[in-house]
JSON list of C-alpha atoms in Angstrom, two decimals:
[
{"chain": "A", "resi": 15, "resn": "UNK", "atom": "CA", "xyz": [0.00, 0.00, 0.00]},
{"chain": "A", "resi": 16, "resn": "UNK", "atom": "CA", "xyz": [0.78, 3.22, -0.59]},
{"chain": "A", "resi": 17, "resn": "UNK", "atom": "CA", "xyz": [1.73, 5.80, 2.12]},
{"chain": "A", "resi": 18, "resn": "UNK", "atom": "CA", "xyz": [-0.68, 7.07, 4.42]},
{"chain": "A", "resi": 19, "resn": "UNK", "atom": "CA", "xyz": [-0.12, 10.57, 3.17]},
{"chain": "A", "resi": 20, "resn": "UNK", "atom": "CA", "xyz": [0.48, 11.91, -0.22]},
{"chain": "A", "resi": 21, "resn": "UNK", "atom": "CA", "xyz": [3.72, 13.92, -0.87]},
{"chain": "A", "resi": 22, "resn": "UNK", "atom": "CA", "xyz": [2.99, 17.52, -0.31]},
{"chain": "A", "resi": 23, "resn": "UNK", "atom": "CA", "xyz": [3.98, 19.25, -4.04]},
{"chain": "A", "resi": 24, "resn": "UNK", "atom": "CA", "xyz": [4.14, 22.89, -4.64]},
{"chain": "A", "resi": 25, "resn": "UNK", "atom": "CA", "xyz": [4.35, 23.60, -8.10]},
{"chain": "A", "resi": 26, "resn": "UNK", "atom": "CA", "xyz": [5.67, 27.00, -8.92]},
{"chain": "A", "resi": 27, "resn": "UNK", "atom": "CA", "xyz": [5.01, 27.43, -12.62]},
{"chain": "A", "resi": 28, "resn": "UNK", "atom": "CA", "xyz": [3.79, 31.34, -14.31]},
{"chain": "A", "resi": 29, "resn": "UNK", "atom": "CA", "xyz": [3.00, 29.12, -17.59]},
{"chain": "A", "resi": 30, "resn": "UNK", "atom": "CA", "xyz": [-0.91, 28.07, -17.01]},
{"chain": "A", "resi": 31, "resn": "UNK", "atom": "CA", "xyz": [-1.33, 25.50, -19.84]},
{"chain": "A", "resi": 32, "resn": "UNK", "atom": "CA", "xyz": [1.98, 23.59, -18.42]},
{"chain": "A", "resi": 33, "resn": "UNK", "atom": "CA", "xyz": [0.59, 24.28, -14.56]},
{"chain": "A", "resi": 34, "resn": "UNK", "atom": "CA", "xyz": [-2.42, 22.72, -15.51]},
{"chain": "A", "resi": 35, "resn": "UNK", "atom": "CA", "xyz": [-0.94, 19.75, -17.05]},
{"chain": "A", "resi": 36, "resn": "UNK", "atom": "CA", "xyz": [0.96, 19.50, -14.06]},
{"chain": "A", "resi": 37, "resn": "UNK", "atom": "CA", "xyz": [-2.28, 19.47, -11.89]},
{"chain": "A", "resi": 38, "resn": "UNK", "atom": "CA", "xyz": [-3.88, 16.58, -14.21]},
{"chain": "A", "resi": 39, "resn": "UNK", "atom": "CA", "xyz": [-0.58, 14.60, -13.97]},
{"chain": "A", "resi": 40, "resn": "UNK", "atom": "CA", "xyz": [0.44, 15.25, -10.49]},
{"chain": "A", "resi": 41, "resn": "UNK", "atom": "CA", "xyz": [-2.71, 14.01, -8.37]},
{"chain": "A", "resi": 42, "resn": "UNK", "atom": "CA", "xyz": [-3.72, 11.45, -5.85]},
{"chain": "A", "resi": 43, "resn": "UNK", "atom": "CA", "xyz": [-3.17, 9.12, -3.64]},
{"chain": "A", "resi": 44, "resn": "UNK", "atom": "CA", "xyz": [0.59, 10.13, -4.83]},
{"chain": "A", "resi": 45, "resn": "UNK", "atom": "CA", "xyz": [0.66, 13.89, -4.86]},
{"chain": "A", "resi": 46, "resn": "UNK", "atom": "CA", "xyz": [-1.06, 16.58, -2.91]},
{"chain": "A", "resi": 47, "resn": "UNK", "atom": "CA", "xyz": [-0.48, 19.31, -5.45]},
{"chain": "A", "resi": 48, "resn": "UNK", "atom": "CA", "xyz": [-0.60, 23.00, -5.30]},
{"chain": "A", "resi": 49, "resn": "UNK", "atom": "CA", "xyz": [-0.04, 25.56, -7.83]},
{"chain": "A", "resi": 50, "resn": "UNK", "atom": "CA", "xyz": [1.70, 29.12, -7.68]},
{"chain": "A", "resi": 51, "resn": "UNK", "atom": "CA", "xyz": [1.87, 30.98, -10.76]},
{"chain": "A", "resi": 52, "resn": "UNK", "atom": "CA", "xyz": [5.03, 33.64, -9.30]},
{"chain": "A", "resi": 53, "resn": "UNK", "atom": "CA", "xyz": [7.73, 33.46, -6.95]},
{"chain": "A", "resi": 54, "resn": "UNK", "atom": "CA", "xyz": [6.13, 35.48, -4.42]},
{"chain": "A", "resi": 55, "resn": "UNK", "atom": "CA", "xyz": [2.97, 33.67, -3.99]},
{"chain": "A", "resi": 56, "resn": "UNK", "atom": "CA", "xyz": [5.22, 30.66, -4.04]},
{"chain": "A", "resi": 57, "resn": "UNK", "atom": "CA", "xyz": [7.06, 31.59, -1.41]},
{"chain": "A", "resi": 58, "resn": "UNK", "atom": "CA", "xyz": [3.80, 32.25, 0.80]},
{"chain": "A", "resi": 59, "resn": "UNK", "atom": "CA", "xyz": [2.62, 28.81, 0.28]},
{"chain": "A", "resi": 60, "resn": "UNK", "atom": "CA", "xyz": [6.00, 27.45, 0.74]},
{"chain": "A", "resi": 61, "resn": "UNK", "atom": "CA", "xyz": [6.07, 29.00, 4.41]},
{"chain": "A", "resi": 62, "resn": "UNK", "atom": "CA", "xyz": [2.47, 28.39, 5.66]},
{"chain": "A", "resi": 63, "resn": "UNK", "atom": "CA", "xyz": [1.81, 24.76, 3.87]},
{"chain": "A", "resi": 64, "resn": "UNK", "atom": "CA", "xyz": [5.84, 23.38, 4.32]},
{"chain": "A", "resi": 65, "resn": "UNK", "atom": "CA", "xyz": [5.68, 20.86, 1.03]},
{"chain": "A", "resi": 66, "resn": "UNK", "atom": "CA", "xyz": [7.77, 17.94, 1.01]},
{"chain": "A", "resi": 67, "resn": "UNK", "atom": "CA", "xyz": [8.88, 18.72, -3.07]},
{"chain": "A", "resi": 68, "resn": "UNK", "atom": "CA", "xyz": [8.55, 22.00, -5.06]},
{"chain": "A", "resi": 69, "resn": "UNK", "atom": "CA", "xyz": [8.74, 22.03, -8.44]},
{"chain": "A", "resi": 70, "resn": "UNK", "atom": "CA", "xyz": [10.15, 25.06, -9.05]},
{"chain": "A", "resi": 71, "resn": "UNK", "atom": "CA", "xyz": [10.60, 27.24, -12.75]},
{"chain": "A", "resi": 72, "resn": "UNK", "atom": "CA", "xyz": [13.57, 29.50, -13.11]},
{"chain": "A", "resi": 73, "resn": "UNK", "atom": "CA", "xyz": [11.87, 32.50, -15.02]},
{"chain": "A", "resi": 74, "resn": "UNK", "atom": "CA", "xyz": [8.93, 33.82, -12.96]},
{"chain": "A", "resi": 75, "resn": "UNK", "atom": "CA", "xyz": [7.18, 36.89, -12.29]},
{"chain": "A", "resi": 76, "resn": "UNK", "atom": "CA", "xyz": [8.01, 39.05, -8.60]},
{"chain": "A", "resi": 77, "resn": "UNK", "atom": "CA", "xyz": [10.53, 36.53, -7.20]},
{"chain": "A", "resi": 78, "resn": "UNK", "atom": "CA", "xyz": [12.77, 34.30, -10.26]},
{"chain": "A", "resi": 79, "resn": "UNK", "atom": "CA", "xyz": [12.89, 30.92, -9.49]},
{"chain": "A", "resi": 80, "resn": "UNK", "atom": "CA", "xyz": [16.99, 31.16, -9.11]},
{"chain": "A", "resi": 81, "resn": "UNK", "atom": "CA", "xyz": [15.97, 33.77, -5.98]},
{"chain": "A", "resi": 82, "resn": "UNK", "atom": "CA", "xyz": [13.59, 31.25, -4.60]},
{"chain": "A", "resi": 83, "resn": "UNK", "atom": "CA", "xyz": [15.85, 28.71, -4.41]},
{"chain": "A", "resi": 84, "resn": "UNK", "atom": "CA", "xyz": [18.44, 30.79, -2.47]},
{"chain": "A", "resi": 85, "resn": "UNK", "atom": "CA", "xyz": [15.91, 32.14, -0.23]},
{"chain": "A", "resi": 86, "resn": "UNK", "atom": "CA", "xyz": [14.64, 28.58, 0.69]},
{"chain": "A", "resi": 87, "resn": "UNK", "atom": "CA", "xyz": [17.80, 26.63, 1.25]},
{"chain": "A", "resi": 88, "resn": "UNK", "atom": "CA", "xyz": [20.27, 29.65, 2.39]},
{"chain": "A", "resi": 89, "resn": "UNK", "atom": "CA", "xyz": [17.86, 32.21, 4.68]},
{"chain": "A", "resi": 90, "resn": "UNK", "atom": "CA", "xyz": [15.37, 29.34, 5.98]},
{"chain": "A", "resi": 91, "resn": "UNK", "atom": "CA", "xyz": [18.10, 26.95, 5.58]},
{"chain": "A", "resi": 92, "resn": "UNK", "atom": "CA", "xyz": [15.66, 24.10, 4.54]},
{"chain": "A", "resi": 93, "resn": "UNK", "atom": "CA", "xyz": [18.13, 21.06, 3.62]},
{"chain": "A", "resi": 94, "resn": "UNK", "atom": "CA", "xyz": [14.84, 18.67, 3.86]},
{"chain": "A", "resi": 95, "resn": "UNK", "atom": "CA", "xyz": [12.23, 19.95, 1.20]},
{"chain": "A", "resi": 96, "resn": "UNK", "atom": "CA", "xyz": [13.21, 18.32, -2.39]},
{"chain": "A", "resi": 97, "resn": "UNK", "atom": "CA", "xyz": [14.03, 20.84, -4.81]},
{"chain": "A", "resi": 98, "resn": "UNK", "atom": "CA", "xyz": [13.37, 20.02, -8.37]},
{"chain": "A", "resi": 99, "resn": "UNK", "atom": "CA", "xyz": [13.98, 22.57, -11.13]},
{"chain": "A", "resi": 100, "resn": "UNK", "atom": "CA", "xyz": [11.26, 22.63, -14.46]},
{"chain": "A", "resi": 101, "resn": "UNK", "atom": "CA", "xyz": [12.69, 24.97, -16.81]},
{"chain": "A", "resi": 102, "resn": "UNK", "atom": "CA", "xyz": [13.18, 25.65, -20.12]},
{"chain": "A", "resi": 103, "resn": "UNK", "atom": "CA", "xyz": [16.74, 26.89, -19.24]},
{"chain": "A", "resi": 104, "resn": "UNK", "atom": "CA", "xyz": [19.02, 24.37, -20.10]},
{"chain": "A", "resi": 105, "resn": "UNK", "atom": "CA", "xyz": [22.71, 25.39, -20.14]},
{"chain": "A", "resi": 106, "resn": "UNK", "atom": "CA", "xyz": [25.66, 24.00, -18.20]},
{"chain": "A", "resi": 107, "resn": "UNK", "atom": "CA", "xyz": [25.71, 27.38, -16.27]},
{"chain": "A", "resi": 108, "resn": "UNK", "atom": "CA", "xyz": [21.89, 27.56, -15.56]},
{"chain": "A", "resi": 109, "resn": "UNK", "atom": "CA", "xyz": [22.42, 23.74, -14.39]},
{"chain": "A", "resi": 110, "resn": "UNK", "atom": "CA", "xyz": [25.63, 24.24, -12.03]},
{"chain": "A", "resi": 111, "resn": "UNK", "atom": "CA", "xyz": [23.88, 28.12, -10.57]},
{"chain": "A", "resi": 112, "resn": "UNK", "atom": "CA", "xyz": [20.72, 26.07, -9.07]},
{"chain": "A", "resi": 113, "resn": "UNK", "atom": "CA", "xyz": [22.81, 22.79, -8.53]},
{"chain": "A", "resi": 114, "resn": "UNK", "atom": "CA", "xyz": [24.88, 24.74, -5.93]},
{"chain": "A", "resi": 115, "resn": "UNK", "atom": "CA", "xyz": [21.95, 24.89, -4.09]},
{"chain": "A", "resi": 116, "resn": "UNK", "atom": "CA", "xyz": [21.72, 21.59, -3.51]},
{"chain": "A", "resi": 117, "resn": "UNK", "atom": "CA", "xyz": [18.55, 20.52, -5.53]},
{"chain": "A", "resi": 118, "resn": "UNK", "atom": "CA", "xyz": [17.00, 17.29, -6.18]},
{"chain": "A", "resi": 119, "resn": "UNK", "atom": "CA", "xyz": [16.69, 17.47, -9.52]},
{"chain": "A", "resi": 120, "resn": "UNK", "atom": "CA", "xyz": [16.50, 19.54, -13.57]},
{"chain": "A", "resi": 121, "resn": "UNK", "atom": "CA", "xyz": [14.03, 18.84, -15.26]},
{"chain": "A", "resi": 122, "resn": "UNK", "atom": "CA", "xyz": [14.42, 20.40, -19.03]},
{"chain": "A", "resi": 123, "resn": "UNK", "atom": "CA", "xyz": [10.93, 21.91, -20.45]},
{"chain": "A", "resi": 124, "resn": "UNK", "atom": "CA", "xyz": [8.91, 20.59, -22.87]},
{"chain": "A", "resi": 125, "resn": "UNK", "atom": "CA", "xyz": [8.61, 17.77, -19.97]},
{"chain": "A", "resi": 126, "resn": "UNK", "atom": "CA", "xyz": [7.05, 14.31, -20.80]},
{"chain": "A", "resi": 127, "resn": "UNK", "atom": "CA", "xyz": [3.84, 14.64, -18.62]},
{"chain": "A", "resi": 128, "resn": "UNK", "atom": "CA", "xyz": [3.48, 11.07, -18.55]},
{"chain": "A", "resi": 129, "resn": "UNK", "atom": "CA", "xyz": [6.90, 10.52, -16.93]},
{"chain": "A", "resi": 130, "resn": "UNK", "atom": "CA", "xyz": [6.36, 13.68, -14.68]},
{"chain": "A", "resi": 131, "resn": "UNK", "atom": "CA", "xyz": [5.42, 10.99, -11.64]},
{"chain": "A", "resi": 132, "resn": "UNK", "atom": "CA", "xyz": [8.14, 8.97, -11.73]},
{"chain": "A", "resi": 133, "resn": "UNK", "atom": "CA", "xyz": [10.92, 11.41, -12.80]},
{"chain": "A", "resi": 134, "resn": "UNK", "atom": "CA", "xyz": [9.14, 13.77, -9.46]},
{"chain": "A", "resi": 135, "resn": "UNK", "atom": "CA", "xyz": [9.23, 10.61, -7.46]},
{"chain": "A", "resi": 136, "resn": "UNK", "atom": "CA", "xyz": [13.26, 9.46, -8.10]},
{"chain": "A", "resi": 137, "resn": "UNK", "atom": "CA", "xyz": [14.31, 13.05, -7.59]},
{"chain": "A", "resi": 138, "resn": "UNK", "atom": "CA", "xyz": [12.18, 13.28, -4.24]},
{"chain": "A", "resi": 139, "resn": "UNK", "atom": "CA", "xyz": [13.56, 9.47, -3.33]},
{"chain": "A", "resi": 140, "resn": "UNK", "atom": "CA", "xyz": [17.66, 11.04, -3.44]},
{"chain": "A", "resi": 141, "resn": "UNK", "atom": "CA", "xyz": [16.67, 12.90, -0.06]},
{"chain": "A", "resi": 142, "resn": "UNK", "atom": "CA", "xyz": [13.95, 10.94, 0.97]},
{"chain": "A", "resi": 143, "resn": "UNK", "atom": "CA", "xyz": [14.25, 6.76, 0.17]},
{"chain": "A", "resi": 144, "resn": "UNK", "atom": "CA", "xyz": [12.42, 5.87, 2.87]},
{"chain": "A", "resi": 145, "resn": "UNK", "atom": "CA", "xyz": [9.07, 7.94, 2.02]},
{"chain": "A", "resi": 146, "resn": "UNK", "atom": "CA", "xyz": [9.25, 7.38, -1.85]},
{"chain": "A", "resi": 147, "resn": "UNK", "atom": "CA", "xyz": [10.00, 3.69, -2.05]},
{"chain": "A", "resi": 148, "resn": "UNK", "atom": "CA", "xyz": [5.86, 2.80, -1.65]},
{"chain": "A", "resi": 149, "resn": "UNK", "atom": "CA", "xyz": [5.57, 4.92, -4.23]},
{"chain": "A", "resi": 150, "resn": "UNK", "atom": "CA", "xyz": [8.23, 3.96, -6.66]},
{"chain": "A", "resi": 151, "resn": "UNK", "atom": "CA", "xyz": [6.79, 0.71, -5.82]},
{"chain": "A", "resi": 152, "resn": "UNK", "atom": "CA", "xyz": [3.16, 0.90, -6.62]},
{"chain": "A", "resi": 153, "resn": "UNK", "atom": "CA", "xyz": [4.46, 2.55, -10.07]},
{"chain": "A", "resi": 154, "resn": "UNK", "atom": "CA", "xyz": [6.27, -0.18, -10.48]},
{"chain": "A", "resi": 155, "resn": "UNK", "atom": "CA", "xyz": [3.74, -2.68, -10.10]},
{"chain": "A", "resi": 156, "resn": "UNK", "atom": "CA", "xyz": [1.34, -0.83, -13.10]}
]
């Protein structure tokens, strides 16, 4: 069975076709999934709902996704949350600048929706084996 909770995701994402795909992929029992469409509001529902994985674009409206990141690990020096970057942005220095920041994962944009689960899942089981492995497991087993 699965876990008793689902994984807490806060999707940051200004695009609204690719945050709703991201709602229709990302659901139950595996994800709880909420949706900020800038870095600002993101970082409100980052502080008052804690998630256990944000998905997290680089080029966003108030607050860039780059900013975010800092702000999360370095001034509320959260080493637990799972970090995983969606973004169009796909050089070597993009990839090192967020990776210094110890994230979970990079996801390159146009992202395969129907390996958005499992891609979420093996970034979120590098910090967290214990939690994911049910739900690895039950993907597994489709």
């Amino acid at each position: 069975p699965l876990g008793s909770d689902p994984i807490r995701l806060l999707v940051i994402e200004d695009n609204r076709h690719v945050a709703a795909l991201y709602q229709e992929a990302l659901t139950p029992p595996v994800f709880e999934a909420r949706i900020s469409s800038n870095g600002e509001d993101g970082l409100l529902l980052y502080d008052a709902w804690k998630p256990d994985i944000i998905l997290l674009d680089i080029l966003l409206p108030k607050i860039s996704g780059y900013s975010l990141l800092r702000m999360i690990r370095e001034e509320r020096k959260d080493a637990t949350t799972a970090i995983i970057m969606a973004t169009a942005l796909s050089s070597a220095e993009d990839v090192r600048d967020c990776a210094r920041f110890a994230i979970q994962g990079y996801l390159v944009k146009p992202i395969d929706f129907r390996m958005a689960t499992s891609q979420i899942l093996h970034c979120y089981a590098k910090l967290h084996p214990e939690k994911a492995r049910p739900y690895l497991e039950s993907l597994r087993s489709c």
